[in-house]
GROMACS .gro file of C-alpha atoms in nm:
model
  222
    1MET     CA    1   9.172  11.383  11.477
    2ARG     CA    2   8.922  11.275  11.740
    3GLY     CA    3   8.869  10.929  11.591
    4ARG     CA    4   8.608  10.743  11.393
    5SER     CA    5   8.236  10.808  11.396
    6VAL     CA    6   7.954  10.583  11.279
    7LEU     CA    7   7.664  10.721  11.075
    8VAL     CA    8   7.356  10.500  11.073
    9ASP     CA    9   7.140  10.462  10.861
   10VAL     CA   10   7.292  10.548  10.521
   11GLY     CA   11   7.023  10.414  10.292
   12ALA     CA   12   6.875  10.080  10.401
   13ASN     CA   13   6.547  10.227  10.529
   14PRO     CA   14   6.444  10.573  10.402
   15ALA     CA   15   6.104  10.552  10.576
   16ALA     CA   16   6.205  10.492  10.937
   17ARG     CA   17   5.983  10.565  11.237
   18PRO     CA   18   6.094  10.709  11.574
   19GLY     CA   19   6.133  10.367  11.737
   20HIS     CA   20   6.359  10.257  11.454
   21LEU     CA   21   6.596  10.547  11.521
   22LEU     CA   22   6.625  10.434  11.883
   23GLN     CA   23   6.707  10.083  11.760
   24TYR     CA   24   6.966  10.229  11.521
   25ALA     CA   25   7.130  10.398  11.819
   26VAL     CA   26   7.148  10.064  12.002
   27MET     CA   27   7.292   9.882  11.700
   28GLY     CA   28   7.531  10.161  11.608
   29GLY     CA   29   7.661  10.171  11.964
   30ILE     CA   30   7.733   9.797  11.960
   31TYR     CA   31   7.912   9.830  11.625
   32ALA     CA   32   8.122  10.122  11.752
   33ARG     CA   33   8.214   9.931  12.066
   34GLU     CA   34   8.285   9.589  11.920
   35VAL     CA   35   8.429   9.678  11.578
   36LEU     CA   36   8.586  10.022  11.629
   37GLY     CA   37   8.693   9.962  11.987
   38ILE     CA   38   8.518  10.264  12.139
   39GLU     CA   39   8.463  10.158  12.498
   40ALA     CA   40   8.161  10.376  12.583
   41PRO     CA   41   8.030  10.529  12.258
   42THR     CA   42   7.823  10.844  12.272
   43VAL     CA   43   7.513  10.880  12.055
   44GLY     CA   44   7.371  11.184  11.877
   45LEU     CA   45   7.066  11.243  11.659
   46MET     CA   46   7.139  11.410  11.325
   47ASN     CA   47   6.917  11.717  11.308
   48ILE     CA   48   6.892  12.071  11.174
   49GLY     CA   49   6.964  12.224  11.515
   50SER     CA   50   7.062  12.132  11.868
   51GLU     CA   51   6.746  12.255  12.041
   52ASP     CA   52   6.486  12.002  12.161
   53SER     CA   53   6.221  12.157  11.934
   54LYS     CA   54   6.423  12.121  11.614
   55GLY     CA   55   6.337  11.886  11.328
   56ASN     CA   56   6.020  11.734  11.194
   57GLU     CA   57   5.785  11.508  11.389
   58LEU     CA   58   6.002  11.200  11.325
   59TYR     CA   59   6.312  11.359  11.478
   60ARG     CA   60   6.133  11.530  11.766
   61GLU     CA   61   5.972  11.200  11.868
   62ALA     CA   62   6.300  11.009  11.826
   63HIS     CA   63   6.477  11.272  12.039
   64ALA     CA   64   6.224  11.221  12.318
   65LEU     CA   65   6.258  10.842  12.295
   66LEU     CA   66   6.636  10.858  12.318
   67GLN     CA   67   6.620  11.094  12.616
   68GLY     CA   68   6.394  10.852  12.803
   69SER     CA   69   6.571  10.531  12.702
   70ALA     CA   70   6.846  10.319  12.856
   71LEU     CA   71   7.084  10.514  12.630
   72ALA     CA   72   7.006  10.844  12.802
   73ASP     CA   73   7.344  10.865  12.976
   74SER     CA   74   7.533  10.828  12.646
   75TYR     CA   75   7.293  11.041  12.441
   76VAL     CA   76   7.436  11.387  12.367
   77GLY     CA   77   7.119  11.517  12.199
   78ASN     CA   78   7.060  11.669  11.857
   79VAL     CA   79   7.371  11.719  11.644
   80GLU     CA   80   7.391  11.937  11.333
   81GLY     CA   81   7.552  11.805  11.016
   82ARG     CA   82   7.889  11.964  11.081
   83GLY     CA   83   7.909  11.772  11.409
   84LEU     CA   84   7.971  11.457  11.207
   85TYR     CA   85   8.315  11.590  11.117
   86GLN     CA   86   8.382  11.759  11.450
   87GLY     CA   87   8.343  11.447  11.661
   88GLU     CA   88   8.039  11.557  11.859
   89ALA     CA   89   7.924  11.194  11.894
   90ASP     CA   90   8.068  10.850  11.826
   91VAL     CA   91   7.739  10.734  11.671
   92LEU     CA   92   7.511  10.962  11.473
   93VAL     CA   93   7.160  10.840  11.395
   94CYS     CA   94   6.925  10.942  11.113
   95GLU     CA   95   6.683  10.780  10.871
   96GLY     CA   96   6.820  10.635  10.550
   97PHE     CA   97   6.722  10.916  10.313
   98VAL     CA   98   6.913  11.181  10.505
   99GLY     CA   99   7.201  10.944  10.576
  100ASN     CA  100   7.248  10.852  10.212
  101VAL     CA  101   7.254  11.217  10.106
  102VAL     CA  102   7.514  11.291  10.376
  103LEU     CA  103   7.722  10.993  10.259
  104LYS     CA  104   7.718  11.092   9.892
  105VAL     CA  105   7.790  11.459   9.963
  106SER     CA  106   8.081  11.354  10.186
  107GLU     CA  107   8.222  11.127   9.915
  108GLY     CA  108   8.196  11.402   9.657
  109MET     CA  109   8.350  11.666   9.883
  110ALA     CA  110   8.644  11.440   9.968
  111GLU     CA  111   8.713  11.377   9.599
  112PHE     CA  112   8.680  11.749   9.523
  113LEU     CA  113   8.923  11.850   9.797
  114ILE     CA  114   9.182  11.596   9.685
  115ARG     CA  115   9.159  11.718   9.324
  116ALA     CA  116   9.174  12.082   9.435
  117LEU     CA  117   9.484  12.021   9.647
  118ALA     CA  118   9.650  11.828   9.365
  119HIS     CA  119   9.579  12.108   9.119
  120ASP     CA  120   9.628  12.422   9.329
  121VAL     CA  121   9.901  12.312   9.568
  122LEU     CA  122  10.096  12.025   9.419
  123GLY     CA  123  10.100  12.195   9.081
  124GLN     CA  124  10.318  12.468   9.232
  125LEU     CA  125  10.571  12.234   9.388
  126ASP     CA  126  10.789  12.130   9.098
  127ALA     CA  127  11.079  11.986   9.298
  128GLU     CA  128  10.868  11.822   9.567
  129ARG     CA  129  10.564  11.733   9.358
  130GLU     CA  130  10.603  11.355   9.361
  131LYS     CA  131  10.679  11.341   9.733
  132ALA     CA  132  10.387  11.568   9.820
  133PHE     CA  133  10.147  11.376   9.599
  134ALA     CA  134  10.254  11.045   9.756
  135ALA     CA  135  10.188  11.188  10.105
  136LEU     CA  136   9.846  11.316  10.000
  137GLU     CA  137   9.757  10.984   9.841
  138ALA     CA  138   9.859  10.796  10.156
  139ALA     CA  139   9.652  11.028  10.375
  140SER     CA  140   9.343  10.993  10.155
  141LYS     CA  141   9.374  10.616  10.135
  142GLN     CA  142   9.214  10.567  10.477
  143TYR     CA  143   8.895  10.729  10.347
  144GLN     CA  144   8.861  10.517  10.034
  145TYR     CA  145   8.577  10.264  10.031
  146ARG     CA  146   8.797   9.979   9.904
  147GLU     CA  147   9.005   9.998  10.221
  148HIS     CA  148   8.698   9.924  10.434
  149GLY     CA  149   8.524   9.686  10.195
  150GLY     CA  150   8.161   9.764  10.266
  151ALA     CA  151   7.898   9.864  10.516
  152PRO     CA  152   7.733   9.595  10.730
  153LEU     CA  153   7.356   9.561  10.715
  154LEU     CA  154   7.267   9.547  11.083
  155GLY     CA  155   6.947   9.413  11.236
  156ILE     CA  156   6.913   9.102  11.024
  157ASP     CA  157   6.961   8.736  11.116
  158GLY     CA  158   7.304   8.691  10.963
  159VAL     CA  159   7.608   8.882  10.842
  160CYS     CA  160   7.566   9.090  10.526
  161MET     CA  161   7.809   9.343  10.381
  162ILE     CA  162   7.687   9.600  10.129
  163CYS     CA  163   7.968   9.684   9.889
  164HIS     CA  164   8.020   9.970   9.645
  165GLY     CA  165   7.899   9.900   9.292
  166SER     CA  166   8.249   9.944   9.154
  167SER     CA  167   8.423   9.731   9.419
  168ASP     CA  168   8.741   9.560   9.304
  169GLY     CA  169   8.912   9.252   9.446
  170ARG     CA  170   9.075   9.450   9.728
  171ALA     CA  171   8.740   9.593   9.838
  172ILE     CA  172   8.573   9.249   9.837
  173ALA     CA  173   8.861   9.098  10.035
  174ASN     CA  174   8.833   9.374  10.295
  175ALA     CA  175   8.455   9.327  10.308
  176LEU     CA  176   8.508   8.959  10.387
  177ARG     CA  177   8.753   9.052  10.663
  178ALA     CA  178   8.498   9.294  10.806
  179ALA     CA  179   8.230   9.023  10.796
  180ALA     CA  180   8.461   8.785  10.981
  181THR     CA  181   8.513   9.050  11.250
  182LEU     CA  182   8.136   9.091  11.293
  183GLN     CA  183   8.103   8.717  11.335
  184SER     CA  184   8.396   8.675  11.572
  185ARG     CA  185   8.280   8.964  11.790
  186GLN     CA  186   7.927   8.818  11.806
  187VAL     CA  187   7.778   9.150  11.702
  188ASN     CA  188   7.445   8.997  11.600
  189ALA     CA  189   7.401   8.815  11.929
  190GLN     CA  190   7.469   9.137  12.119
  191ILE     CA  191   7.223   9.329  11.903
  192VAL     CA  192   6.951   9.071  11.971
  193ALA     CA  193   7.017   9.085  12.346
  194GLU     CA  194   7.026   9.463  12.373
  195LEU     CA  195   6.722   9.517  12.152
  196ALA     CA  196   6.534   9.261  12.360
  197ALA     CA  197   6.621   9.467  12.668
  198THR     CA  198   6.471   9.775  12.500
  199SER     CA  199   6.106   9.772  12.600
  200PRO     CA  200   5.834   9.808  12.334
  201SER     CA  201   5.736  10.142  12.489
  202GLU     CA  202   6.093  10.270  12.454
  203SER     CA  203   6.116  10.174  12.087
  204GLY     CA  204   5.764  10.283  12.001
  205GLY     CA  205   5.658   9.921  11.959
  206GLU     CA  206   5.869   9.885  11.644
  207ASN     CA  207   6.019   9.557  11.532
  208PRO     CA  208   6.390   9.565  11.444
  209VAL     CA  209   6.463   9.637  11.078
  210GLY     CA  210   6.779   9.606  10.874
  211THR     CA  211   6.990   9.917  10.862
  212SER     CA  212   7.328  10.004  10.725
  213PRO     CA  213   7.581  10.215  10.915
  214GLU     CA  214   7.842  10.409  10.730
  215SER     CA  215   8.148  10.197  10.772
  216THR     CA  216   8.255  10.194  10.408
  217ASP     CA  217   8.399  10.543  10.448
  218GLU     CA  218   8.395  10.581  10.823
  219VAL     CA  219   8.406  10.950  10.899
  220ARG     CA  220   8.718  11.049  11.089
  221PRO     CA  221   8.641  11.397  11.220
  222SER     CA  222   8.908  11.649  11.294
   0.00000   0.00000   0.00000
């Protein structure tokens, strides 16, 4: 396990422009540093290949912006989808449409793998079935949305947590704890300061927009 990664955006803005993706990298880096405790987070751009020429116009322009920005030293370049689970970057940036598809596929795959293991493996372990199932359940617990509460909507003037539609009391309580952490770590103030330091030419002249990183089920790559 390499550790946690942040995927941003996972659905808040499905029509982002290149400058927005640079801003997402700034905000995601602050979140990774202040909330996850990653001292010097690396940033990657989710793309269909690692080469500079890969992707559509949005991703090619965002790639060039990131290379020429103040984040250049921490920018690892284009990262393919599998890199999310292999720890190729601490923060992976994409627009909300792609990010939401990645999130939902990841949720579905995790549920499928747990069911498959329970059926194909635990079903064969008569004597040790309960012990094995308890271990599997404990391991999968860290990936469940209710244990993280929700995903913060970054880039707005305030603290907002977006919770799962089926959130129970435990999920809401954890979302409130996460919101308190954002406030105590002054994440918003740091976002304002670092975005202000990003020149209009670097961000394509874009104004900051709300975006939601994937912290509900933070990916923990192996």
